[in-house]
Structure formats: structure tokens, C-alpha cells
Coordinates of C-alpha atoms and ligand atoms in Angstrom, one line a residue:
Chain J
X1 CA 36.5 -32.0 34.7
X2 CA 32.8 -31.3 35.8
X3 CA 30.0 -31.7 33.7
X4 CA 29.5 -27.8 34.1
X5 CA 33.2 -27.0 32.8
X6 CA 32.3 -29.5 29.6
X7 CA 29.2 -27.4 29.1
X8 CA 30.3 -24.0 29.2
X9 CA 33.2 -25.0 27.2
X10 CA 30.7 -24.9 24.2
X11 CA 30.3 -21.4 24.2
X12 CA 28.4 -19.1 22.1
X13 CA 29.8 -21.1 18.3
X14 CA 27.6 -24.1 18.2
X15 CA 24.2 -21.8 18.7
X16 CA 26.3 -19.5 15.5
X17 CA 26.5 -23.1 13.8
X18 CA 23.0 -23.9 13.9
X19 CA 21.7 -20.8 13.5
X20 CA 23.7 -20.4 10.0
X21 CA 22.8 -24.1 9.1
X22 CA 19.1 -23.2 9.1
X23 CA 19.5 -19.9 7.4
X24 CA 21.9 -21.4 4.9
X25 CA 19.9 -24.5 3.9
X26 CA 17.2 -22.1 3.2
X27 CA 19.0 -19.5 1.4
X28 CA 20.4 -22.2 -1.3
X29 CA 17.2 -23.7 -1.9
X30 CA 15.9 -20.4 -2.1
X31 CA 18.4 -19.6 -5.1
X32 CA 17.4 -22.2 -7.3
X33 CA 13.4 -22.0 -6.2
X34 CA 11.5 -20.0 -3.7
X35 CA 10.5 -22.7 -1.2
X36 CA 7.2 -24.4 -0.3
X37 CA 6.7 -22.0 2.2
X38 CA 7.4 -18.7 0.2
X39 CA 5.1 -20.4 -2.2
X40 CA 2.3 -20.8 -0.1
X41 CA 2.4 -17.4 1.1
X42 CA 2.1 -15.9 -2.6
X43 CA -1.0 -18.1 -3.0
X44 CA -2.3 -17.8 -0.2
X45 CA -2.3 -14.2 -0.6
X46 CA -3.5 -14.0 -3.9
X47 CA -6.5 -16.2 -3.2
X48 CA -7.4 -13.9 -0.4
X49 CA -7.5 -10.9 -2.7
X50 CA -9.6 -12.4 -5.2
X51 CA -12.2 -12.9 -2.7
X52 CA -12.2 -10.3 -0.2
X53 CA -11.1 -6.6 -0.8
X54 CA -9.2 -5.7 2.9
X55 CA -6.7 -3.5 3.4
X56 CA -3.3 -4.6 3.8
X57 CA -3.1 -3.5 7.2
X58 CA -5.5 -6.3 8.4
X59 CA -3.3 -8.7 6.7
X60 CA -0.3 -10.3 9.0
X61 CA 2.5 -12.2 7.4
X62 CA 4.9 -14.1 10.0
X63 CA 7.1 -17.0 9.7
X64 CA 9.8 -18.8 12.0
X65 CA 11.7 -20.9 9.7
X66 CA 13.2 -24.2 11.7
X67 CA 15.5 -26.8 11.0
X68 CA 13.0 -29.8 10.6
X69 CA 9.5 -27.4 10.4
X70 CA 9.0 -24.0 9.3
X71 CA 6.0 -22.2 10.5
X72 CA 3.6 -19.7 8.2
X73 CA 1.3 -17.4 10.2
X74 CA -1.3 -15.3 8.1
X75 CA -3.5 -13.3 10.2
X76 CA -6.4 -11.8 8.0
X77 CA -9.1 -9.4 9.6
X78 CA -11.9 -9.3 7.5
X79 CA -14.6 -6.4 7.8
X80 CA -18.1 -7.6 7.5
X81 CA -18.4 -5.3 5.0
X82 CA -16.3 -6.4 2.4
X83 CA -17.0 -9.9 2.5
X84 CA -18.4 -10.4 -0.8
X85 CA -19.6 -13.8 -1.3
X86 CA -20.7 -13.3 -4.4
X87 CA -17.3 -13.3 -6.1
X88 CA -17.1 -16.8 -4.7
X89 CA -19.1 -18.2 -7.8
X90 CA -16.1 -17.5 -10.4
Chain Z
X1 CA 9.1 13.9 14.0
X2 CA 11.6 11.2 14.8
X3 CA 15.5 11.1 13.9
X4 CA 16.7 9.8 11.1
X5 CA 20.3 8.4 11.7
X6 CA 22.8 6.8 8.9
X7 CA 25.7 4.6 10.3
X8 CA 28.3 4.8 7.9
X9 CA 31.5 4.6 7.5
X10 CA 33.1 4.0 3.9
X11 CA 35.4 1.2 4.9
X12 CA 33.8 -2.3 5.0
X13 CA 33.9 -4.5 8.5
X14 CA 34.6 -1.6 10.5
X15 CA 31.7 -2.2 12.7
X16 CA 28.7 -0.5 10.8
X17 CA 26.5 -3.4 11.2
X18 CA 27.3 -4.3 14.8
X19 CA 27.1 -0.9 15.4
X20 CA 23.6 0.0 14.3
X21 CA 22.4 -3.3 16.3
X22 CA 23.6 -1.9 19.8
X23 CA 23.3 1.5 19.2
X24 CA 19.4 1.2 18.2
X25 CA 19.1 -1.6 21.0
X26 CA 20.4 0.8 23.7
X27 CA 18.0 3.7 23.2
X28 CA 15.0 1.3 22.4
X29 CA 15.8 -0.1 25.5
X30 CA 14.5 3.1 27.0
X31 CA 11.5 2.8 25.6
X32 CA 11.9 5.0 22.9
X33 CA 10.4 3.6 19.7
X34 CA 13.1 2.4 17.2
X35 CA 13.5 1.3 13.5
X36 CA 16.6 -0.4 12.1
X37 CA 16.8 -0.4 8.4
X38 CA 19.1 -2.7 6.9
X39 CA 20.4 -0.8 3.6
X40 CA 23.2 -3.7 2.6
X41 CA 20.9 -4.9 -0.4
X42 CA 22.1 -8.3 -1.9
X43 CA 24.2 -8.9 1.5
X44 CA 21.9 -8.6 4.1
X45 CA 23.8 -9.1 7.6
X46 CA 21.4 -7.5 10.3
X47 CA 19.0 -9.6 10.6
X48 CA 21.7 -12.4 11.8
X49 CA 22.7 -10.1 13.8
X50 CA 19.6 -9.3 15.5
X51 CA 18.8 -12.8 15.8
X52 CA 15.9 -12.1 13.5
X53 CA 17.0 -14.2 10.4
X54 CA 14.5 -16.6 10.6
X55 CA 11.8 -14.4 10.4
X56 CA 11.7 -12.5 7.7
X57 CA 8.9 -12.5 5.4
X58 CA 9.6 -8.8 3.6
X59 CA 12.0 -6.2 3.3
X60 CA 12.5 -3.4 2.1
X61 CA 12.6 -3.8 -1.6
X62 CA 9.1 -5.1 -1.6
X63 CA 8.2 -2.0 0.4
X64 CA 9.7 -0.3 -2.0
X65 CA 7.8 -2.0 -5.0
X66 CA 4.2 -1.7 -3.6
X67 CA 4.7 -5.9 -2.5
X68 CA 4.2 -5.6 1.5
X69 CA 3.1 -2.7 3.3
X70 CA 5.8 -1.4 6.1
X71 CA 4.1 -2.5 8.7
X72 CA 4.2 -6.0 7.0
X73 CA 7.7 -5.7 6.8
X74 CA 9.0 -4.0 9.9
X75 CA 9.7 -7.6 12.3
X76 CA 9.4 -6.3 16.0
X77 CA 12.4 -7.5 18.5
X78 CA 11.6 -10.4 20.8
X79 CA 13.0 -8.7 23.9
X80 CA 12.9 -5.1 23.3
X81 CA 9.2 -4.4 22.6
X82 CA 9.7 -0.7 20.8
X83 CA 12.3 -2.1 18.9
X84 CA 12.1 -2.9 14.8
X85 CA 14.0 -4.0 11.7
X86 CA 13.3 -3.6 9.1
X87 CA 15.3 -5.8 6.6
X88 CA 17.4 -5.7 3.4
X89 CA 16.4 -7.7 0.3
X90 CA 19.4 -10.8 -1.0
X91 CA 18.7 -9.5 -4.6
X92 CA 21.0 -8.9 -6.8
X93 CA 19.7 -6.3 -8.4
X94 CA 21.3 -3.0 -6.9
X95 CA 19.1 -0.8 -8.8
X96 CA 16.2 -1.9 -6.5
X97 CA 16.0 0.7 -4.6
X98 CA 15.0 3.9 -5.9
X99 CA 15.3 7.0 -4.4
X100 CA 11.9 8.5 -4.3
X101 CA 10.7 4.6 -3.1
X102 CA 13.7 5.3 -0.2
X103 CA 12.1 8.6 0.8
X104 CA 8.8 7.7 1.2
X105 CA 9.5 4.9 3.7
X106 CA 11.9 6.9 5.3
X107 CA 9.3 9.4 5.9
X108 CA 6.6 6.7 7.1
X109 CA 9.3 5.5 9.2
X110 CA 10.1 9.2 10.9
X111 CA 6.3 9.7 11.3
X112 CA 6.3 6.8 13.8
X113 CA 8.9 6.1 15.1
X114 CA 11.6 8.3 17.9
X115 CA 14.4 7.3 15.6
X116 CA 15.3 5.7 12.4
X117 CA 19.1 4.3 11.9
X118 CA 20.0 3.1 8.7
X119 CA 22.9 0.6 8.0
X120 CA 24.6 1.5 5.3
X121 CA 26.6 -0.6 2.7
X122 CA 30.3 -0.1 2.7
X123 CA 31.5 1.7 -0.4
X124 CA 30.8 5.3 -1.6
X125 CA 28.7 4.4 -4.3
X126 CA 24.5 4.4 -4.9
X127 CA 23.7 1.8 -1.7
X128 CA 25.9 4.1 0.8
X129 CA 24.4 7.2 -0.7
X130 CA 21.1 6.8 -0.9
X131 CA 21.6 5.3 3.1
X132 CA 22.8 8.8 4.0
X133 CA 20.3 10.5 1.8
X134 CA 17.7 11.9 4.2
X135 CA 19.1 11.7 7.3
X136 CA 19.8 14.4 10.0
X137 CA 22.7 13.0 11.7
X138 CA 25.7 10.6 10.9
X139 CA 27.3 8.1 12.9
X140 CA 30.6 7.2 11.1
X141 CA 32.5 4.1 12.3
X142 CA 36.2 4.5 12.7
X143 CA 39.1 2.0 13.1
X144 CA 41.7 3.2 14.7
X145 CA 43.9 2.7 11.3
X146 CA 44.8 4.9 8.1
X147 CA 42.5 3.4 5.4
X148 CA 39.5 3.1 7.7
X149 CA 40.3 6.8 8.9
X150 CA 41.0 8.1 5.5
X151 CA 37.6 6.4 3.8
X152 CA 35.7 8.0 7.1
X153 CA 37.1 11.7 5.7
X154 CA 35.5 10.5 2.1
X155 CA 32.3 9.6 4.0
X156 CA 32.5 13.5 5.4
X157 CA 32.7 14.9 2.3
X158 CA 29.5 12.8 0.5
X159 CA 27.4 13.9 4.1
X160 CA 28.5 17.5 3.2
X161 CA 27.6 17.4 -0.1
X162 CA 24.9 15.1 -1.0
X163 CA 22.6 14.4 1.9
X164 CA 19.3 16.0 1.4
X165 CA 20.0 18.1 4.4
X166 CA 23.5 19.0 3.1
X167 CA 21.6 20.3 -0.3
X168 CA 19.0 22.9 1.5
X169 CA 22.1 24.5 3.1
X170 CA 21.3 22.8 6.5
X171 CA 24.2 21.2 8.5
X172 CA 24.0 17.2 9.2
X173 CA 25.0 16.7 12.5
X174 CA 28.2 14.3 12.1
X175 CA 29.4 12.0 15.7
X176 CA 32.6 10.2 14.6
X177 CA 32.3 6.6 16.9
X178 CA 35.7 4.8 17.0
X179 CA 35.5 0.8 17.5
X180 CA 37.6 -2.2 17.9
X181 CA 40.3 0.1 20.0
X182 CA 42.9 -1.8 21.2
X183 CA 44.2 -0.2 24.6
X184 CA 47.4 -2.6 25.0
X185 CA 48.0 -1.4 20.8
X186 CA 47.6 1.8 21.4
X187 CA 50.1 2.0 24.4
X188 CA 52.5 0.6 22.3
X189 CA 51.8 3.5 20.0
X190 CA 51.2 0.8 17.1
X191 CA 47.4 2.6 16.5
X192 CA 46.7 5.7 15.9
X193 CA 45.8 7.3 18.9
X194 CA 42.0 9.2 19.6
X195 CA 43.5 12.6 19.2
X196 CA 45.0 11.7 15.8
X197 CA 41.8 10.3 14.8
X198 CA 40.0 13.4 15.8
X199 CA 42.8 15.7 15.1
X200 CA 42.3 14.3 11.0
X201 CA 38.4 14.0 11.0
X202 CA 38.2 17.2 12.9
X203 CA 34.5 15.5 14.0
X204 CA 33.1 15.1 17.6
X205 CA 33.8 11.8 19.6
X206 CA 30.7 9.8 19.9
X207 CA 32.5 7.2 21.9
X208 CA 35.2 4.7 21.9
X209 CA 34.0 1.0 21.2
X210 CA 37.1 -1.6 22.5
X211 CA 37.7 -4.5 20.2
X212 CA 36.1 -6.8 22.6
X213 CA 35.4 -10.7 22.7
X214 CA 31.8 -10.0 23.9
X215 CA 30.9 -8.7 20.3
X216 CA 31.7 -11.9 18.6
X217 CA 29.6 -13.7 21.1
X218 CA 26.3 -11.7 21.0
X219 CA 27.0 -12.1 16.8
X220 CA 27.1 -15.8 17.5
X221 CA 23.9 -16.2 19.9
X222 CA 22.3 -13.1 17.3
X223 CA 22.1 -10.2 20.1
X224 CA 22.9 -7.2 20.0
X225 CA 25.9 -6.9 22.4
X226 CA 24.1 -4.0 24.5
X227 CA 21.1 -6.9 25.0
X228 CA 22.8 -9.8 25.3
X229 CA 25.1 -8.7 28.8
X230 CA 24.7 -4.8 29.3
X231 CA 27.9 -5.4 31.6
X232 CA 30.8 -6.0 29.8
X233 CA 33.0 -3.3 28.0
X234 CA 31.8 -2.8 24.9
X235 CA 28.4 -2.9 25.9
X236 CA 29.0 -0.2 28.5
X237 CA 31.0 1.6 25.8
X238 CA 27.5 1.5 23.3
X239 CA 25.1 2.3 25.9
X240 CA 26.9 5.5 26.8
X241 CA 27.7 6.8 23.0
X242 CA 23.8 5.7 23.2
X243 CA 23.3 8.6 25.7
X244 CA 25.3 11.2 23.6
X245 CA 23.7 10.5 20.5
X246 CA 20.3 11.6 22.7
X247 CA 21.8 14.7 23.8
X248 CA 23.3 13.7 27.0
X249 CA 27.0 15.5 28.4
X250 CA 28.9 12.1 29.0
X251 CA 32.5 12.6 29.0
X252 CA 34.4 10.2 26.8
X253 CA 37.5 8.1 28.6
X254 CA 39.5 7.0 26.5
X255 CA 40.4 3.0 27.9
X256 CA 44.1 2.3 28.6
X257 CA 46.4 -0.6 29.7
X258 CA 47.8 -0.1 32.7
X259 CA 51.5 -0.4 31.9
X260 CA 50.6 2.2 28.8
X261 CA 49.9 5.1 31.6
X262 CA 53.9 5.8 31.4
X263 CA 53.8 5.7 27.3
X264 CA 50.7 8.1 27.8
X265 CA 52.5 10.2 30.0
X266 CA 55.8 9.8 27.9
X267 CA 55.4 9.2 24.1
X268 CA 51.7 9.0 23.1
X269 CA 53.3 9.8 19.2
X270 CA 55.7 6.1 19.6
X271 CA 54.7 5.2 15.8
Ligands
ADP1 N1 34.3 -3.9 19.1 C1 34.5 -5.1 18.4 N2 35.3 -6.0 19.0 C2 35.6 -7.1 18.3 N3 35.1 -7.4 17.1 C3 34.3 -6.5 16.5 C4 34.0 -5.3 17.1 N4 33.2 -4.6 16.3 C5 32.9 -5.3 15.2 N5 33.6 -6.5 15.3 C6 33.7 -7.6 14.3 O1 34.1 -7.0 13.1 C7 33.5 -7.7 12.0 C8 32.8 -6.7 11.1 O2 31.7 -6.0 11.8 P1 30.4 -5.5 11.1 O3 29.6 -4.8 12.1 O4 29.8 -6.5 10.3 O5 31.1 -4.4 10.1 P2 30.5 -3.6 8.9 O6 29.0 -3.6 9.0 O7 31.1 -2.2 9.0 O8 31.0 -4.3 7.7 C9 32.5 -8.7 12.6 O9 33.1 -9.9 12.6 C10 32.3 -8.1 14.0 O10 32.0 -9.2 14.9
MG2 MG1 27.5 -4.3 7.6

């Protein structure tokens, strides 16, 4: 048996395996207590609002969740104009 | 104004989800711009299948609650560029979704993009309904098999009656789309044949989806099946009922084992 037989052998399950491991894993902790990630994000968000008044639209939220590492992405466009630096004394 | 269709069928596992995946891949893959809206709250399944489980942030009950905006929400496809999803929420609340909430983002969604499909729930109850609420055209999955063809006749009646469409006096247009068709089964006259299915539902064929391998493999690597190996039967079978939903005159063939041609030709009415 070649190499190449042993490999295609494998077929599409293990990728279904792994892919449900990661989304699992997540899913329990996720029942109990949102995860560090989820967590973040709410924060994150709400310490941008208190400081700077944008629009939603300029705000991007995106994650890739991994096995071992989980990426958050937040992508804030901020006008000039509504900076407000003042607020930052509170 | 884009198109807002609801993939339904009554019967759960039918093919609903895998359904709304290719169907919505196909025609995005011709550039038109396309939304999938996963309506299974609590027991969200498109995403997986889309391969886009990993990266959801939103859905559509925070939409829905004034949490994300829609575009927040919406998570664009990796290999079809005009292609969306937007998905369902894992609560387990079923009263989050409201029906005014539903038809606003519905209408955001129409505004944008060329066409809207909504997976619905199985079920006839508030998820499935307020799936098929606004839209203008139903795709109801079929199994060649009395309980699945029985709950598609139920499914009828609820698009006749209580689709927003339905209500101002307009007609929805129905496309009756029969998957998992065994051609070797059928032969043997153990299945309900396409003319019995069509001959009860009294509905036009959208196509004829055969139970196929290749489905369970683009679930497993998270493709649709009409991305993952345009080639093979079923995908063929998609990207054609793709074509009819857009207007196209494709005829239908119906897919048959060759040693059925005599039963064909015989006794199509064996069972
Ligand atoms: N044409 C087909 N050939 C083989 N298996 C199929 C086919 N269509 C759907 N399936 C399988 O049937 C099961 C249910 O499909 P799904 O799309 O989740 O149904 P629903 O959304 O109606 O509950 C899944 O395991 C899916 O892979
Ligand atoms: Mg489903």
C-alpha cells in the first residue's frame, strides 16, 4: 500500500472530527460561562463607547476560534470629530 | 428589491439546511449578492455547514435586540465573495425572535442583497412560521416518502395562508425540490416515484437532488456541496434547480438505474 492510498484513505471524517472538537469545546464552556474571548469583546466594546461616540458601522467585530488560540479582531474607525478627549478624565 | 426565499419543508432532516447552503452558494457563485439566514434558533446547524462555525461573533437575535448591527453580524464566505450568513442564535429562548424584529432585518437584507434564503426550523410551529413570513417564494424539501411528502402538503397550506404575501391576496411562488432520491429504490418501485410526489403536492418540480455520498463529505470539510466539487451528481443536480429558481427553462431528468429502464417502461406503480 502506498503512502498516497494511506492518505486518501482518511477522507473527509477526521477534518469533521476536528472541526466539531473545536466548536464543541467552545460550546460547553460557553454553557456554563461565556469565554475569555466573548468576554473581552463585551469590554472591549463598552470601553470604546464610553469614550468615543462612532457609529456602529465603523465598528468590526471578527473572530477565528482555534483549537490551541482563538483570535479577536476589533476594527474601530474613529472620526476626528468625535474623538472627545475630554471624557477621558472620568 | 432582492428575493426573499424560505427553504422549508415541515419534516426534519429532509435536507433543509444542506439545501439552503448549495442552493444560495450556486447563484452567489454567479456573482449575484446572497444572504443566508439561519432561522433554526437554539440548534443552529449552518454555520457548520458553511464552514463558518468558527467565526461567529453575532447572530441574528442580537440583531434583533439592538446588540450588533447586520452588517456586524452578516460573516462573508471565504471563497464566494458576494456570499453571506447570517447566523442563528444557540439560545434557548424561542421567543427571541419577534416578528416585527424579523421584518425589519428582512427588509435591510432585501434592500441589499439579490436574494435572501432563509432556513427554516423543521416543525409547523412560530420558528418555521415566522421563516416563511415575508417571503415571495418557497422552496419545500421533499423526501421521496409519505411522512416527508405529507408534512410538505402541511407546509403548502401555512405558505397559503399565513405568509405575508399569502395575507394581501398575492400568490407565493411555491418550487417543490425533491432530495436524497434513490434511483436503484425507485426502480424497484420501493419510493414513491416523482410523478406521485407531484401528482399529491400538485406543485412545480424545482429539481431532483440524489441521495449522494458527496453531501456528507462537503458537511464534513464544511462546504457547500455545489463549492466543494461542482462535478459530482448532486452538485450538478443544485446548480441546475439553482438556474430554475432564477427563471431559467431547464428541463428536469428524472436519474435512473439502468436495469430500472424496463420497470420504468413496465411497472413504474410496483409498490
Ligand atoms: N442528497 C443527499 N444525499 C445524502 N445525504 C443527504 C442529502 N441531503 C441531505 N443529506 C443528509 O441528511 C441529513 C439531514 O440534512 P439537513 O440538511 O441537515 O436537513 P434539515 O435541515 O432538513 O434538517 C444530513 O446528515 C445530510 O448530510
Ligand atoms: Mg436544518
Amino acid at each position: 500500500m502506498s503512502l498516497l492510498d494511506l492518505f486518501k484513505r482518511r477522507g473527509s471524517a477526521p477534518v469533521a472530527r476536528e472541526r466539531l472538537q473545536v466548536l464543541l469545546a467552545y460550546e460547553r464552556r460557553n454553557r456554563s460561562q461565556p469565554d475569555l474571548v466573548s468576554v473581552l469583546r463585551e469590554e472591549i466594546m463598552a470601553v470604546i463607547a464610553r469614550h468615543v461616540q462612532i457609529d456602529q458601522d465603523y465598528l468590526q467585530v471578527s473572530m477565528d476560534r482555534g483549537e490551541t488560540m482563538s483570535t479577536l479582531e476589533i476594527d474601530i474607525q474613529i472620526p476626528n470629530k468625535s474623538a472627545r478627549p475630554l471624557a477621558m478624565s472620568a | 428589491m432582492g428575493k426573499v426565499v424560505v427553504v422549508t419543508s415541515g419534516k426534519g432532516g429532509v435536507g433543509k439546511t444542506t439545501s439552503t447552503a448549495a442552493l444560495g452558494a450556486a447563484v452567489a457563485r454567479t456573482g449575484k449578492k446572497v444572504a443566508l439566514v439561519d432561522f433554526d434558533v437554539g440548534l443552529r446547524n449552518l454555520d457548520l455547514i458553511m464552514g463558518a462555525e468558527r467565526r461567529v461573533v453575532f447572530d441574528l437575535v442580537n440583531v434583533i435586540q439592538g446588540t450588533a448591527k447586520l452588517s456586524q453580524a452578516l460573516i462573508r464566505d471565504k471563497r464566494v465573495e458576494t456570499l453571506f450568513l447570517l447566523p442563528a442564535s444557540q439560545t434557548r429562548d424561542k421567543d427571541a425572535l419577534t416578528e416585527e424584529g424579523v421584518g425589519e432585518v428582512i427588509d435591510k437584507l432585501r434592500s441589499v442583497f439579490d436574494y435572501v434564503f432563509c432556513d427554516s426550523p423543521a416543525g409547523i410551529e412560530r420558528g418555521a412560521q415566522l421563516a416563511m413570513r415575508f417571503a415571495d417564494e418557497a422552496v419545500i424539501v421533499t423526501n421521496p416518502e409519505v411522512s416527508s411528502v405529507r408534512d410538505s402538503d402541511r407546509i403548502i397550506g401555512l405558505l397559503d395562508a399565513r405568509t405575508v404575501k399569502a395575507e394581501r391576496g398575492e400568490q407565493i411562488a411555491k418550487h417543490v425540490l425533491v432530495t436524497r432520491y434513490d434511483a436503484a429504490r425507485a426502480a424497484r418501485g420501493e419510493m414513491l416515484s416523482i410523478d406521485d410526489v407531484l401528482e399529491i403536492l400538485s406543485t412545480p418540480l424545482l429539481g431532483i437532488i440524489p441521495e449522494s455520498q458527496d453531501v456528507l463529505k462537503a458537511s464534513n470539510l464544511g462546504s457547500p456541496v455545489t463549492l466543494s466539487d461542482p462535478t459530482n451528481s448532486a452538485a450538478r443536480a443544485y446548480i441546475e434547480a439553482a438556474k430554475r429558481l432564477e427563471g431559467e427553462d431547464l428541463p428536469v431528468v428524472v436519474p435512473f438505474e439502468r436495469k430500472g429502464f424496463l420497470d420504468r417502461l413496465f411497472g413504474r406503480r410496483a409498490a
